[in-house]
Short mmCIF file of C-alpha atoms in Angstrom, two decimals:
data_model
loop_
_atom_site.label_atom_id
_atom_site.label_comp_id
_atom_site.label_asym_id
_atom_site.label_seq_id
_atom_site.Cartn_x
_atom_site.Cartn_y
_atom_site.Cartn_z
CA UNK Q 90 101.12 96.54 89.99
CA UNK Q 91 102.23 99.98 91.08
CA UNK Q 92 99.71 102.09 92.85
CA UNK Q 93 99.03 105.59 94.08
CA UNK Q 94 95.92 105.92 96.19
CA UNK Q 95 94.08 108.97 97.42
CA UNK Q 96 91.91 108.96 100.50
CA UNK Q 97 88.73 110.26 98.89
CA UNK Q 98 87.32 110.40 95.38
CA UNK Q 99 84.78 113.09 96.24
CA UNK Q 100 84.76 115.57 99.08
CA UNK Q 101 82.39 118.41 99.99
CA UNK Q 102 83.50 120.97 102.56
CA UNK Q 103 82.36 124.34 103.79
CA UNK Q 104 84.25 127.61 103.54
CA UNK Q 105 86.67 127.98 106.43
CA UNK Q 106 87.00 124.28 107.18
CA UNK Q 107 90.39 122.62 107.45
CA UNK Q 108 90.73 119.94 104.79
CA UNK Q 109 93.17 117.05 104.62
CA UNK Q 110 93.84 115.17 101.39
CA UNK Q 111 95.90 112.02 101.80
CA UNK Q 112 98.04 110.25 99.23
CA UNK Q 113 99.84 106.94 99.60
CA UNK Q 114 102.19 105.23 97.14
CA UNK Q 115 103.52 101.70 97.35
CA UNK Q 116 106.48 102.04 94.99
CA UNK Q 117 109.05 103.30 97.49
CA UNK Q 118 109.33 106.51 95.46
CA UNK Q 119 111.36 109.38 96.81
CA UNK Q 120 109.42 112.13 95.04
CA UNK Q 121 105.78 112.99 95.58
CA UNK Q 122 103.69 115.77 94.07
CA UNK Q 123 100.35 117.49 94.54
CA UNK Q 124 98.62 119.11 91.57
CA UNK Q 125 95.30 120.77 91.02
CA UNK Q 126 93.53 120.40 87.72
CA UNK Q 127 91.09 122.97 86.41
CA UNK Q 128 89.41 123.21 82.99
CA UNK Q 129 91.59 125.02 80.49
CA UNK Q 130 94.51 125.28 82.88
CA UNK Q 131 95.93 121.77 82.79
CA UNK Q 132 97.78 120.45 85.83
CA UNK Q 133 99.38 123.00 88.10
CA UNK Q 134 101.92 122.02 90.73
CA UNK Q 135 101.05 122.99 94.29
CA UNK Q 136 103.82 121.37 96.33
CA UNK Q 137 106.31 118.57 95.97
CA UNK Q 138 108.57 116.59 98.24
CA UNK Q 139 111.93 114.97 97.54
CA UNK Q 140 112.16 113.05 100.75
CA UNK Q 141 110.63 112.55 104.14
CA UNK Q 142 110.10 115.89 105.90
CA UNK Q 143 111.29 117.72 102.78
CA UNK Q 144 108.93 119.98 100.86
CA UNK Q 145 109.17 122.64 98.21
CA UNK Q 146 106.65 125.07 96.84
CA UNK Q 147 105.34 124.57 93.37
CA UNK Q 148 103.69 127.16 91.17
CA UNK Q 149 100.54 127.80 93.23
CA UNK Q 150 101.26 127.07 96.93
CA UNK Q 151 99.14 129.88 98.39
CA UNK Q 152 96.41 128.59 100.67
CA UNK Q 153 97.98 125.12 100.94
CA UNK Q 154 100.48 123.31 103.08
CA UNK Q 155 101.83 119.76 102.99
CA UNK Q 156 103.20 117.12 105.30
CA UNK Q 157 105.45 114.17 104.61
CA UNK Q 158 106.18 112.27 107.78
CA UNK Q 159 106.62 108.90 106.07
CA UNK Q 160 108.08 108.08 102.70
CA UNK Q 161 104.92 106.53 101.35
CA UNK Q 162 102.50 109.25 102.46
CA UNK Q 163 102.12 112.85 101.30
CA UNK Q 164 99.30 114.98 102.68
CA UNK Q 165 97.86 118.19 101.29
CA UNK Q 166 96.27 120.55 103.78
CA UNK Q 167 93.88 123.40 103.13
CA UNK Q 168 94.11 125.42 106.34
CA UNK Q 169 90.91 127.35 105.67
CA UNK Q 170 89.09 126.17 102.59
CA UNK Q 171 87.75 128.75 100.17
CA UNK Q 172 85.41 128.41 97.20
CA UNK Q 173 88.24 129.09 94.74
CA UNK Q 174 89.89 125.89 95.94
CA UNK Q 175 87.09 123.85 94.44
CA UNK Q 176 89.00 121.66 92.02
CA UNK Q 177 90.30 118.22 91.12
CA UNK Q 178 93.39 117.36 93.17
CA UNK Q 179 95.87 114.85 91.83
CA UNK Q 180 98.72 113.21 93.66
CA UNK Q 181 101.71 111.69 91.86
CA UNK Q 182 105.01 110.07 92.67
CA UNK Q 183 108.20 109.09 90.88
CA UNK Q 184 111.62 107.73 91.54
CA UNK Q 185 114.60 110.04 92.08
CA UNK Q 186 116.65 107.82 89.77
CA UNK Q 187 115.92 106.39 86.38
CA UNK Q 188 112.81 107.39 84.52
CA UNK Q 189 110.95 110.59 85.32
CA UNK Q 190 107.54 109.09 84.71
CA UNK Q 191 105.13 110.25 87.37
CA UNK Q 192 102.48 107.80 88.52
CA UNK Q 193 99.16 109.38 89.35
CA UNK Q 194 96.39 108.60 91.77
CA UNK Q 195 92.72 108.68 90.69
CA UNK Q 196 92.18 112.21 91.98
CA UNK Q 197 89.99 113.83 94.61
CA UNK Q 198 87.24 116.13 93.43
CA UNK Q 199 86.86 118.74 96.16
CA UNK Q 200 83.89 121.08 96.32
CA UNK Q 201 83.99 123.97 98.77
CA UNK Q 202 80.59 125.51 99.47
CA UNK K 257 107.62 131.65 82.75
CA UNK K 258 108.15 128.20 81.37
CA UNK K 259 105.17 126.43 79.98
CA UNK K 260 104.19 123.59 77.76
CA UNK K 261 101.27 124.12 75.47
CA UNK K 262 99.16 122.11 73.10
CA UNK K 263 98.12 123.61 69.83
CA UNK K 264 94.49 122.53 69.79
CA UNK K 265 92.09 122.10 72.70
CA UNK K 266 89.96 119.59 70.78
CA UNK K 267 90.67 117.14 67.98
CA UNK K 268 87.96 115.14 66.29
CA UNK K 269 88.87 112.14 64.12
CA UNK K 270 87.09 109.30 62.40
CA UNK K 271 87.51 105.81 63.83
CA UNK K 272 90.31 104.05 61.98
CA UNK K 273 92.10 107.25 60.98
CA UNK K 274 95.45 108.29 62.37
CA UNK K 275 95.54 111.04 64.99
CA UNK K 276 98.27 113.58 65.51
CA UNK K 277 98.34 115.66 68.67
CA UNK K 278 100.87 118.48 68.84
CA UNK K 279 102.61 120.21 71.67
CA UNK K 280 105.11 123.03 72.05
CA UNK K 281 107.47 123.47 74.96
CA UNK K 282 109.60 126.43 75.95
CA UNK K 283 112.29 125.17 78.31
CA UNK K 284 115.50 124.48 76.40
CA UNK K 285 116.89 122.66 79.43
CA UNK K 286 114.18 119.99 79.37
CA UNK K 287 115.58 116.57 78.59
CA UNK K 288 112.59 114.37 79.22
CA UNK K 289 109.21 114.44 77.53
CA UNK K 290 106.12 112.41 78.20
CA UNK K 291 102.56 111.93 77.01
CA UNK K 292 99.69 111.07 79.32
CA UNK K 293 96.14 109.99 78.61
CA UNK K 294 93.37 110.95 80.99
CA UNK K 295 89.98 109.32 80.77
CA UNK K 296 86.98 110.84 82.44
CA UNK K 297 87.05 110.41 86.21
CA UNK K 298 90.57 108.97 86.28
CA UNK K 299 94.07 110.20 86.89
CA UNK K 300 96.50 110.63 83.97
CA UNK K 301 98.06 107.42 82.68
CA UNK K 302 101.43 107.06 80.99
CA UNK K 303 101.41 106.51 77.24
CA UNK K 304 104.96 106.99 76.04
CA UNK K 305 108.06 109.01 76.85
CA UNK K 306 111.19 110.14 75.07
CA UNK K 307 114.52 111.61 76.11
CA UNK K 308 116.23 114.51 74.42
CA UNK K 309 118.88 112.30 72.84
CA UNK K 310 116.21 110.74 70.62
CA UNK K 311 113.89 112.20 68.02
CA UNK K 312 111.45 109.34 67.64
CA UNK K 313 110.12 106.54 69.77
CA UNK K 314 107.46 103.98 68.99
CA UNK K 315 105.12 102.05 71.16
CA UNK K 316 102.06 99.99 70.48
CA UNK K 317 100.03 102.07 67.98
CA UNK K 318 101.68 105.25 69.28
CA UNK K 319 104.70 107.21 68.15
CA UNK K 320 106.24 110.25 69.77
CA UNK K 321 108.30 112.67 67.70
CA UNK K 322 110.60 115.26 69.21
CA UNK K 323 111.97 118.25 67.33
CA UNK K 324 114.33 120.05 69.66
CA UNK K 325 115.18 122.71 67.11
CA UNK K 326 111.68 124.15 67.22
CA UNK K 327 110.78 122.75 70.66
CA UNK K 328 107.94 120.67 69.31
CA UNK K 329 106.56 117.35 70.45
CA UNK K 330 103.86 115.27 68.81
CA UNK K 331 101.93 112.12 69.55
CA UNK K 332 100.72 109.99 66.68
CA UNK K 333 98.06 107.37 67.27
CA UNK K 334 97.57 104.84 64.50
CA UNK K 335 94.13 103.45 63.62
CA UNK K 336 92.35 105.49 66.26
CA UNK K 337 89.73 103.58 68.22
CA UNK K 338 86.77 104.74 70.34
CA UNK K 339 88.74 103.74 73.43
CA UNK K 340 91.32 106.37 72.53
CA UNK K 341 88.81 109.12 73.33
CA UNK K 342 90.31 111.04 76.24
CA UNK K 343 92.28 114.13 77.15
CA UNK K 344 95.94 113.94 76.18
CA UNK K 345 98.62 115.89 78.02
CA UNK K 346 102.19 116.47 77.09
CA UNK K 347 104.74 117.32 79.74
CA UNK K 348 108.41 118.15 79.82
CA UNK K 349 110.95 118.14 82.57
CA UNK K 350 114.49 117.74 83.71
CA UNK K 351 115.82 114.37 84.76
CA UNK K 352 117.68 116.19 87.54
CA UNK K 353 114.56 117.26 89.39
CA UNK K 354 111.86 114.76 88.53
CA UNK K 355 109.43 117.64 88.07
CA UNK K 356 107.19 117.93 85.03
CA UNK K 357 105.49 120.91 83.44
CA UNK K 358 102.18 120.04 81.86
CA UNK K 359 100.37 121.47 78.88
CA UNK K 360 96.69 122.32 78.96
CA UNK K 361 95.53 119.14 77.27
CA UNK K 362 93.89 118.17 73.99
CA UNK K 363 90.57 116.39 74.00
CA UNK K 364 90.51 113.64 71.37
CA UNK K 365 87.05 112.71 70.13
CA UNK K 366 86.72 109.59 68.00
CA UNK K 367 83.70 109.46 65.74
CA UNK K 368 82.32 106.01 64.88
#
């Protein structure tokens, strides 16, 4: 059974803290994605990666950075968390060949106080 | 910019009825379309997909229709059940990039 896991389901941080969100997939997928999900706005792409050490900005990269040192792991970093980054964060992955279906993790609900 | 939108934020149906959820997309270059279901507290889960060389695809109790002329996508759920209550997202993308653009979601409420 294919799986995308995220390090935390719930996270509470304070303004200004550095926050790491981890995502691991076991499907040997080349592509990995980070989204944030907010009511009424759907899923918005923050960053994605086509390969190890490769990254590209999505639609809303400001305030975020990413790291992909290993194929199976894609990390989202909030350098200095702000209250407007309170959101649900979803990680996904898919194969570079064949179907485009993205497989999602369960999400991390981040609250920044 | 490019976006995918759903026509209704909420759809309420009676248990046993058929549900139709609609979606419009704007990118003419999109060649892959997909529907996801998201239950409360979970990540989106795949329901069904369709490529641009098809106009209809059926799964178990679900059918996706694609009208490329008007850039319209719909999801039909037959004999809707309480377990179908969730938020449904459409998304479109290019098979070249693997990226998807998501709509805002439609909440399906099934009344017993």
